[in-house]
PDB file of C-alpha atoms in Angstrom:
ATOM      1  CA  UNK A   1     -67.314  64.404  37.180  1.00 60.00           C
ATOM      2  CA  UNK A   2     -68.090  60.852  38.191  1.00 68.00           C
ATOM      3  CA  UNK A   3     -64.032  60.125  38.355  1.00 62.00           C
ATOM      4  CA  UNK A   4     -63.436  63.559  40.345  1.00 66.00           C
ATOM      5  CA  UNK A   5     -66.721  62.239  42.754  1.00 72.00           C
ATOM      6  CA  UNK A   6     -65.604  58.815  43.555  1.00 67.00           C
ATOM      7  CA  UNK A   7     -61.822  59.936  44.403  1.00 63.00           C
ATOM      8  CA  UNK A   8     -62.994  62.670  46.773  1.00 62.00           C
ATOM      9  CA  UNK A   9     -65.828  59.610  48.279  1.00 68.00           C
ATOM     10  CA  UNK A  10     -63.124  57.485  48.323  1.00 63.00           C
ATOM     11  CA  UNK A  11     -60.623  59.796  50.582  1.00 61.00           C
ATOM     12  CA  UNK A  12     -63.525  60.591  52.777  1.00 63.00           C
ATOM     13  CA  UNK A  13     -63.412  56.497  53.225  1.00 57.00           C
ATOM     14  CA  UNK A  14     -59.910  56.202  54.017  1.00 63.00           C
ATOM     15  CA  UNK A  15     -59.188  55.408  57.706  1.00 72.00           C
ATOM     16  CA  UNK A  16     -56.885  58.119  59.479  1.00 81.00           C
ATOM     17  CA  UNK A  17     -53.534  55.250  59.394  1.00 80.00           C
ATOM     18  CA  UNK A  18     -53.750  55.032  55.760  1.00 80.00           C
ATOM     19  CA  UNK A  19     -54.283  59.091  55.311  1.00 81.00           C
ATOM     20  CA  UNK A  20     -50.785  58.696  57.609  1.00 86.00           C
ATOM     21  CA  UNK A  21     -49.170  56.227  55.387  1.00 85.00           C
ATOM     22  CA  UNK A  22     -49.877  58.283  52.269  1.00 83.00           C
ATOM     23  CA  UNK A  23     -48.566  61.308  53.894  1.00 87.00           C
ATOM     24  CA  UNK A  24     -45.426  59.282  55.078  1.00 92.00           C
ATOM     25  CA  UNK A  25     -45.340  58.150  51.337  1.00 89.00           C
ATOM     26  CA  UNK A  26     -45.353  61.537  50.113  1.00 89.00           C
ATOM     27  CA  UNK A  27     -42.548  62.859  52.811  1.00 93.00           C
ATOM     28  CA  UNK A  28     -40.717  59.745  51.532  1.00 93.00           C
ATOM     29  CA  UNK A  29     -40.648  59.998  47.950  1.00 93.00           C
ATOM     30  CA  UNK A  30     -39.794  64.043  48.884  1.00 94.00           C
ATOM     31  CA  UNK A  31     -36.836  63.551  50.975  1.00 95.00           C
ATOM     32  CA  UNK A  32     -35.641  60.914  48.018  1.00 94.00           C
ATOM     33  CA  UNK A  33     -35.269  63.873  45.795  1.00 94.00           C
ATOM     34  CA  UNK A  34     -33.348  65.549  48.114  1.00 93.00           C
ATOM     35  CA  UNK A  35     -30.777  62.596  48.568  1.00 92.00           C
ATOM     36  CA  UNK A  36     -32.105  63.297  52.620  1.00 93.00           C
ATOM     37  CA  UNK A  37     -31.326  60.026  54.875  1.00 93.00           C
ATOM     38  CA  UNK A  38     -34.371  60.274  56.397  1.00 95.00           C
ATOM     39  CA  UNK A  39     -36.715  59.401  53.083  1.00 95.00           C
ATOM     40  CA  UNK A  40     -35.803  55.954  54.660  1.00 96.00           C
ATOM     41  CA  UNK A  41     -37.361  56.037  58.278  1.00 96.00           C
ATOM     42  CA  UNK A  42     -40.891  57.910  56.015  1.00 96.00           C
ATOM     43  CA  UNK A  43     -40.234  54.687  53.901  1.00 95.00           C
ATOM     44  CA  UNK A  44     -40.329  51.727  56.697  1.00 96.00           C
ATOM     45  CA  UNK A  45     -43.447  53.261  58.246  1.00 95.00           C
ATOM     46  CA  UNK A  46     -45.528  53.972  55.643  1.00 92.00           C
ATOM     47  CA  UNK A  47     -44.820  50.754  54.453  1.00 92.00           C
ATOM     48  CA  UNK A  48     -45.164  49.394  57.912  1.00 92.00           C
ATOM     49  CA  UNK A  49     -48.384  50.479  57.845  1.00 89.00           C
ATOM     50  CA  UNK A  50     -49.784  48.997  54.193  1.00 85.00           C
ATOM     51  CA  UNK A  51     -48.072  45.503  55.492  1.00 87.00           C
ATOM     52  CA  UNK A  52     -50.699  45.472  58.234  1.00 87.00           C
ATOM     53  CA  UNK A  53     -53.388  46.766  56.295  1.00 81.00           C
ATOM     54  CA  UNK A  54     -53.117  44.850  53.319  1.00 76.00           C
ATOM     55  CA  UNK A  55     -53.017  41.841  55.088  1.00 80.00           C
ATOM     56  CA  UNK A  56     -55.916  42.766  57.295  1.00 77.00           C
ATOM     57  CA  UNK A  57     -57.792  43.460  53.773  1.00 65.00           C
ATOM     58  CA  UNK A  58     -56.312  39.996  52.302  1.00 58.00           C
ATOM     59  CA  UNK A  59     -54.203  41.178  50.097  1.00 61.00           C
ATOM     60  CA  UNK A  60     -51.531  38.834  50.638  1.00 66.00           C
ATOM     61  CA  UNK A  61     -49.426  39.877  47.422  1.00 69.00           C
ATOM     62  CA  UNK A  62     -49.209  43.873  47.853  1.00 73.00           C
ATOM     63  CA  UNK A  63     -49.024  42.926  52.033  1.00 76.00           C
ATOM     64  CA  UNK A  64     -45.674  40.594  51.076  1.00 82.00           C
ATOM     65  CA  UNK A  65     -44.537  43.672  48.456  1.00 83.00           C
ATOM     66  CA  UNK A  66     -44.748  45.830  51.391  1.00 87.00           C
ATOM     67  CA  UNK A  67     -43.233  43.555  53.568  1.00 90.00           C
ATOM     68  CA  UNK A  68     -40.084  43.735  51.336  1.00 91.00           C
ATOM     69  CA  UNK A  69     -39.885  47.528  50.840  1.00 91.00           C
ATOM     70  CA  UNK A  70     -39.847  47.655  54.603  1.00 94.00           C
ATOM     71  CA  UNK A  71     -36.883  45.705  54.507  1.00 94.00           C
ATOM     72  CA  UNK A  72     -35.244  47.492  51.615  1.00 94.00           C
ATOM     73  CA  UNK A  73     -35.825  50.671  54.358  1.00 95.00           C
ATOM     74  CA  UNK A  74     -33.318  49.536  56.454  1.00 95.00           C
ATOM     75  CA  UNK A  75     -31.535  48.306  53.634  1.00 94.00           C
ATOM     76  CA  UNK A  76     -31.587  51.985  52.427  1.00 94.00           C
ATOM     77  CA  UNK A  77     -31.151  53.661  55.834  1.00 94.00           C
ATOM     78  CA  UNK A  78     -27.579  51.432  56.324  1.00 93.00           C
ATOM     79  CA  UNK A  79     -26.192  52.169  52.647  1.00 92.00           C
ATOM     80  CA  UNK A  80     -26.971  55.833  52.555  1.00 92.00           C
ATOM     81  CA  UNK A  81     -25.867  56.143  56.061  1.00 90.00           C
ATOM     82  CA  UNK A  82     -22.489  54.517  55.341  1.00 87.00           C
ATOM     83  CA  UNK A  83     -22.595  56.069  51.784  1.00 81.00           C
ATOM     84  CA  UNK A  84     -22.419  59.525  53.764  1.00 75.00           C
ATOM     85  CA  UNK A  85     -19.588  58.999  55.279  1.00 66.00           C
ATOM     86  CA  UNK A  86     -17.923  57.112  52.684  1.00 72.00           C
ATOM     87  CA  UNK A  87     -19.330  60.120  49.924  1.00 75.00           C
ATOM     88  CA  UNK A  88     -22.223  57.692  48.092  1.00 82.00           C
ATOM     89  CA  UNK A  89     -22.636  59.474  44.745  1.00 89.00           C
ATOM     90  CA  UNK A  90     -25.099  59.554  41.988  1.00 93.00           C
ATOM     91  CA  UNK A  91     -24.199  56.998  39.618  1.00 94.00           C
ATOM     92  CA  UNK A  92     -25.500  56.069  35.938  1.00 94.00           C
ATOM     93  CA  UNK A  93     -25.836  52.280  34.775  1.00 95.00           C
ATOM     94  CA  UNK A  94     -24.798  51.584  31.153  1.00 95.00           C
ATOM     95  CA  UNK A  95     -27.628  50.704  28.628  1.00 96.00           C
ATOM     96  CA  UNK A  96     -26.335  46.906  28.432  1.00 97.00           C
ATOM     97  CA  UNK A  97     -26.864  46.795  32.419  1.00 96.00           C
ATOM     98  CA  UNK A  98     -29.756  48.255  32.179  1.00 97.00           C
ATOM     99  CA  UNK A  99     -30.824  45.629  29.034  1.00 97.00           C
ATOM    100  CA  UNK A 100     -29.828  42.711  30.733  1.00 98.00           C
ATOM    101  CA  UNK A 101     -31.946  43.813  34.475  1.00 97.00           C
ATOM    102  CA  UNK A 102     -34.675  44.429  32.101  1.00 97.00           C
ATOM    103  CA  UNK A 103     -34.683  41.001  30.269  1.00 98.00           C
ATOM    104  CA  UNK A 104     -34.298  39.191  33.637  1.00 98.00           C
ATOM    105  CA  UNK A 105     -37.033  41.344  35.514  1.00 97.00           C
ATOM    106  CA  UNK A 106     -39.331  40.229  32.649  1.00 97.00           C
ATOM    107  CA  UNK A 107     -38.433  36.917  32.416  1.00 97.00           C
ATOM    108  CA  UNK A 108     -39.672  37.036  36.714  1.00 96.00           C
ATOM    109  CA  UNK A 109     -42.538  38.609  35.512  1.00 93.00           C
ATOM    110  CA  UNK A 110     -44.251  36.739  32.874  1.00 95.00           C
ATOM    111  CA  UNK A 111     -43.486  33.273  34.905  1.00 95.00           C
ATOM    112  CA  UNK A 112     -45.245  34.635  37.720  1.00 91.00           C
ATOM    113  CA  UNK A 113     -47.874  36.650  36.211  1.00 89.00           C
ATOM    114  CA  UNK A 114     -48.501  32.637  33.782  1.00 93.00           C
ATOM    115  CA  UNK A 115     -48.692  31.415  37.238  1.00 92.00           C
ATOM    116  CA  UNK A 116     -51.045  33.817  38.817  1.00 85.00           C
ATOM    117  CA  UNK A 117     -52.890  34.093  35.178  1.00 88.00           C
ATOM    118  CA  UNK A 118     -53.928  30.622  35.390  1.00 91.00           C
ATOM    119  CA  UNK A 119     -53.749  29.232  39.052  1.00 87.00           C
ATOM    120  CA  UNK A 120     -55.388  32.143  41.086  1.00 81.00           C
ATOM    121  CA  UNK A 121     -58.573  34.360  40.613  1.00 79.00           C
ATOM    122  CA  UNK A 122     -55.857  37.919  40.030  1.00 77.00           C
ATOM    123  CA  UNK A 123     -57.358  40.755  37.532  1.00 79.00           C
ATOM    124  CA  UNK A 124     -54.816  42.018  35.307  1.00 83.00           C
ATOM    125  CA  UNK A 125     -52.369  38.948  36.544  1.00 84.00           C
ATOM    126  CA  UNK A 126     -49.432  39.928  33.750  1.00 89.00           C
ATOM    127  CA  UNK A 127     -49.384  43.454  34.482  1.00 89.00           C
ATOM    128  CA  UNK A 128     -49.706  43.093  38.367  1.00 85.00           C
ATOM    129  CA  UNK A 129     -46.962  40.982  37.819  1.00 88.00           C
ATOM    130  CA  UNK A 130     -45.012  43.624  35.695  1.00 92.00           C
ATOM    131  CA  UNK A 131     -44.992  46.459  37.887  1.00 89.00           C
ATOM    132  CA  UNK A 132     -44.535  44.342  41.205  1.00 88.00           C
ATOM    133  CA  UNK A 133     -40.963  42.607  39.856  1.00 92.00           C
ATOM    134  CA  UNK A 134     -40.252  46.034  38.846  1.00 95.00           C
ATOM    135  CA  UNK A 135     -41.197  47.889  41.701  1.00 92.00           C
ATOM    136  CA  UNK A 136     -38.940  45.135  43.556  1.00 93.00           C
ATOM    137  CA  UNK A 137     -35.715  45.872  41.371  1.00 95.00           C
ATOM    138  CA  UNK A 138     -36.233  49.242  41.180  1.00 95.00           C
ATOM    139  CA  UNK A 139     -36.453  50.133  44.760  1.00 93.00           C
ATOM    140  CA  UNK A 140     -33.231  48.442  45.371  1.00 95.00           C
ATOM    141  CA  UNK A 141     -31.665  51.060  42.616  1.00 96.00           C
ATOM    142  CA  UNK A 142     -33.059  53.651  44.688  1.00 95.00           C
ATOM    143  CA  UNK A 143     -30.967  52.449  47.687  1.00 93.00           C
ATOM    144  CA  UNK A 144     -27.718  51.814  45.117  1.00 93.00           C
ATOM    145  CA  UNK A 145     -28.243  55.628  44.357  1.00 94.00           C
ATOM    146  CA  UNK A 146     -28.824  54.912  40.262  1.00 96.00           C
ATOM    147  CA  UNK A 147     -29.891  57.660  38.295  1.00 96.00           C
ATOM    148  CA  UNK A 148     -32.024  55.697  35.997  1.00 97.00           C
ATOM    149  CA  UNK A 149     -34.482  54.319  38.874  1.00 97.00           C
ATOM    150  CA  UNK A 150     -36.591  57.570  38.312  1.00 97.00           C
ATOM    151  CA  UNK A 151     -37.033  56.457  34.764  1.00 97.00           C
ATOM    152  CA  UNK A 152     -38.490  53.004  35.814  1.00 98.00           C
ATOM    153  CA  UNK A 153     -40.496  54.552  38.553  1.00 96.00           C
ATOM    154  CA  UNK A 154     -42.335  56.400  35.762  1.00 96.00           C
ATOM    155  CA  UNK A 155     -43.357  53.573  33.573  1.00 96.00           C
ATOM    156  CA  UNK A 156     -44.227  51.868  36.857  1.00 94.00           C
ATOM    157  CA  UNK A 157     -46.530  54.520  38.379  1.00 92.00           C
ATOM    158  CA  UNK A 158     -47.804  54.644  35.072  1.00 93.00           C
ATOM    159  CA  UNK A 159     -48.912  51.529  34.274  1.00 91.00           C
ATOM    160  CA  UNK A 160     -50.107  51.255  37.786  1.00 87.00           C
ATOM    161  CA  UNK A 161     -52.261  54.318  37.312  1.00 89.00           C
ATOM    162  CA  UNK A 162     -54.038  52.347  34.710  1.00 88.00           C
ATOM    163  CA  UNK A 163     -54.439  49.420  36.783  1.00 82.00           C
ATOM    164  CA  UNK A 164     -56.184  51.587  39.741  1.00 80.00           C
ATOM    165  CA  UNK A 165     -58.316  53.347  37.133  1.00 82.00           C
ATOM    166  CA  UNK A 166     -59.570  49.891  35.630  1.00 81.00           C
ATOM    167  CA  UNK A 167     -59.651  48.432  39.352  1.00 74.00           C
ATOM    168  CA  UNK A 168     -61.785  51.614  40.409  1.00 75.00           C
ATOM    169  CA  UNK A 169     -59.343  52.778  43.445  1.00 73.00           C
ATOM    170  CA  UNK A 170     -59.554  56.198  42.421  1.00 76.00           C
ATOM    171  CA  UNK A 171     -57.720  58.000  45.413  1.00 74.00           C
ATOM    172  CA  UNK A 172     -54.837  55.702  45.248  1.00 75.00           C
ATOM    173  CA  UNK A 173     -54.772  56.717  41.263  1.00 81.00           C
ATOM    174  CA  UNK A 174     -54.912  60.206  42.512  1.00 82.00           C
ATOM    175  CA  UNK A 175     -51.558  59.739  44.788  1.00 83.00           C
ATOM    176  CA  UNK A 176     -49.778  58.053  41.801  1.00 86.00           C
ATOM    177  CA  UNK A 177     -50.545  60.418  39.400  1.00 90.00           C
ATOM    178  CA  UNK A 178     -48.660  62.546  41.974  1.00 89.00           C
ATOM    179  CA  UNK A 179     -46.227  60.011  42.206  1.00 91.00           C
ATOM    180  CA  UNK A 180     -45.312  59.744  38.492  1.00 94.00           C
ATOM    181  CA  UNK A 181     -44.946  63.849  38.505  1.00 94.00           C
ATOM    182  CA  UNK A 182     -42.549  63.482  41.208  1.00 94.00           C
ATOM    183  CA  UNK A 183     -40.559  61.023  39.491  1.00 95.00           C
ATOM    184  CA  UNK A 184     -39.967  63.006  36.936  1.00 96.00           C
ATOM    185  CA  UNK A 185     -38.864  65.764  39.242  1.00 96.00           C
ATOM    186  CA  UNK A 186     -36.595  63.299  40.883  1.00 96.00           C
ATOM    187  CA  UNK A 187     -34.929  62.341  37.800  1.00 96.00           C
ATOM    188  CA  UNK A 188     -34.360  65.832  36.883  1.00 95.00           C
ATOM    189  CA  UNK A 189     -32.987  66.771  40.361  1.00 95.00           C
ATOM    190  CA  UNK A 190     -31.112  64.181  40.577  1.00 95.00           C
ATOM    191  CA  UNK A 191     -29.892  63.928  37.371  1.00 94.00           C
ATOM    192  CA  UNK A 192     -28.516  67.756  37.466  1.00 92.00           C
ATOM    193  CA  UNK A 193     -26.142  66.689  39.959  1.00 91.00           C
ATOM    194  CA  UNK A 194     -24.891  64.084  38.228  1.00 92.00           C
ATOM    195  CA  UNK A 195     -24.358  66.331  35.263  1.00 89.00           C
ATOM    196  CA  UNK A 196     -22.533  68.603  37.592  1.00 87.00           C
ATOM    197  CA  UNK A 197     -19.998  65.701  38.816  1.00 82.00           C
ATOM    198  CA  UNK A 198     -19.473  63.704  36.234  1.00 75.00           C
ATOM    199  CA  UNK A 199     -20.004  66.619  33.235  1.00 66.00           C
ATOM    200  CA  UNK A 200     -21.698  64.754  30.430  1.00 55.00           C
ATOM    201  CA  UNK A 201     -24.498  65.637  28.464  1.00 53.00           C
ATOM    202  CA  UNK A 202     -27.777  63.433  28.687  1.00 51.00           C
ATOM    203  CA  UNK A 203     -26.935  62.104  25.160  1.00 50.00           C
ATOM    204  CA  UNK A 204     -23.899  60.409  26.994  1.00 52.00           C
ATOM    205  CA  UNK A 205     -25.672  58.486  29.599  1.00 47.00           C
TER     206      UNK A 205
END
């Protein structure tokens, strides 16, 4: 009861841009199932949005974050856009790709979470660290079209949801509890018609 209380408080507290930015998040992460190019314009101003307001709030770290997924918008918008017309397909990284993006992602991400651990006041400095680098690599798979991003989106919105639950941000838990439901949807959809073109079992991926 107290959780369900202090998420419904804390949407009542949410100004109407970030009510917009979560819907635009939502429409986003929607349209991304559906392979639509316009997941990307949803993207850049949601994003454009959490830039401003995290650095309003002093948040320098998530404010930069969203300062790069705005970028990886148009980054998105320009590959899918050409991909259309060039036929940009699902594709499937092998497990040593995927090993070696993983070693070097965590090899960002426990230098900068030592750094943040012991030269700034950050909570939870190692796994801020974690799911940021992540969240960084994984949204350019997004853009390259890589089956697998769902995969790492999960584990990501995961881990985050524990980090809002510990932090107390209990409406932004909400959304990513949506978010991690979605992502599973996503890899599902998405991994279907892969299935479809390239005809191999999951087993095979």
């Amino acid at each position: 009861m107290d959780f369900l209380t202090q998420t419904l408080s804390g949407f009542t507290a949410m100004s109407h841009w970030e009510y917009i930015a979560v819907g635009l998040s939502m429409a986003y992460l929607l349209l991304a199932i559906k392979e639509s190019l316009w997941c990307w314009p949803a993207a850049f101003f949601s994003t454009l949005i959490y830039t401003i307001m995290y650095w309003n709030g002093a948040l320098l770290m998530e404010s930069l974050l969203n300062f790069y997924y705005m970028y990886m918008a148009v980054f998105g918008w320009v590959v899918w856009r050409k991909g259309k017309a060039e036929n940009l397909n699902i594709t499937s990284w092998s497990m040593n790709r995927h090993a070696v993006l993983i070693s070097l992602t965590t090899v960002a991400a426990i230098t900068i979470g030592y750094v943040m651990q012991n030269y700034t006041h950050a909570d939870f400095a190692y796994l801020d660290s974690f799911t940021t680098c992540f969240a960084v690599v994984t949204t350019y798979l997004v853009a390259k079209k890589v089956l697998e991003n769902w995969l790492y989106w999960i584990v990501i919105d995961a881990a985050s949801m524990y980090l809002y639950y510990e932090k107390g941000y209990y409406p932004t838990l909400a959304l990513f509890i949506f978010y991690t439901i979605m992502a599973a949807w996503g890899f599902k959809t998405w991994y279907e018609e892969y299935e479809q073109s390239q005809a191999k079992p999951l087993a095979q991926l």
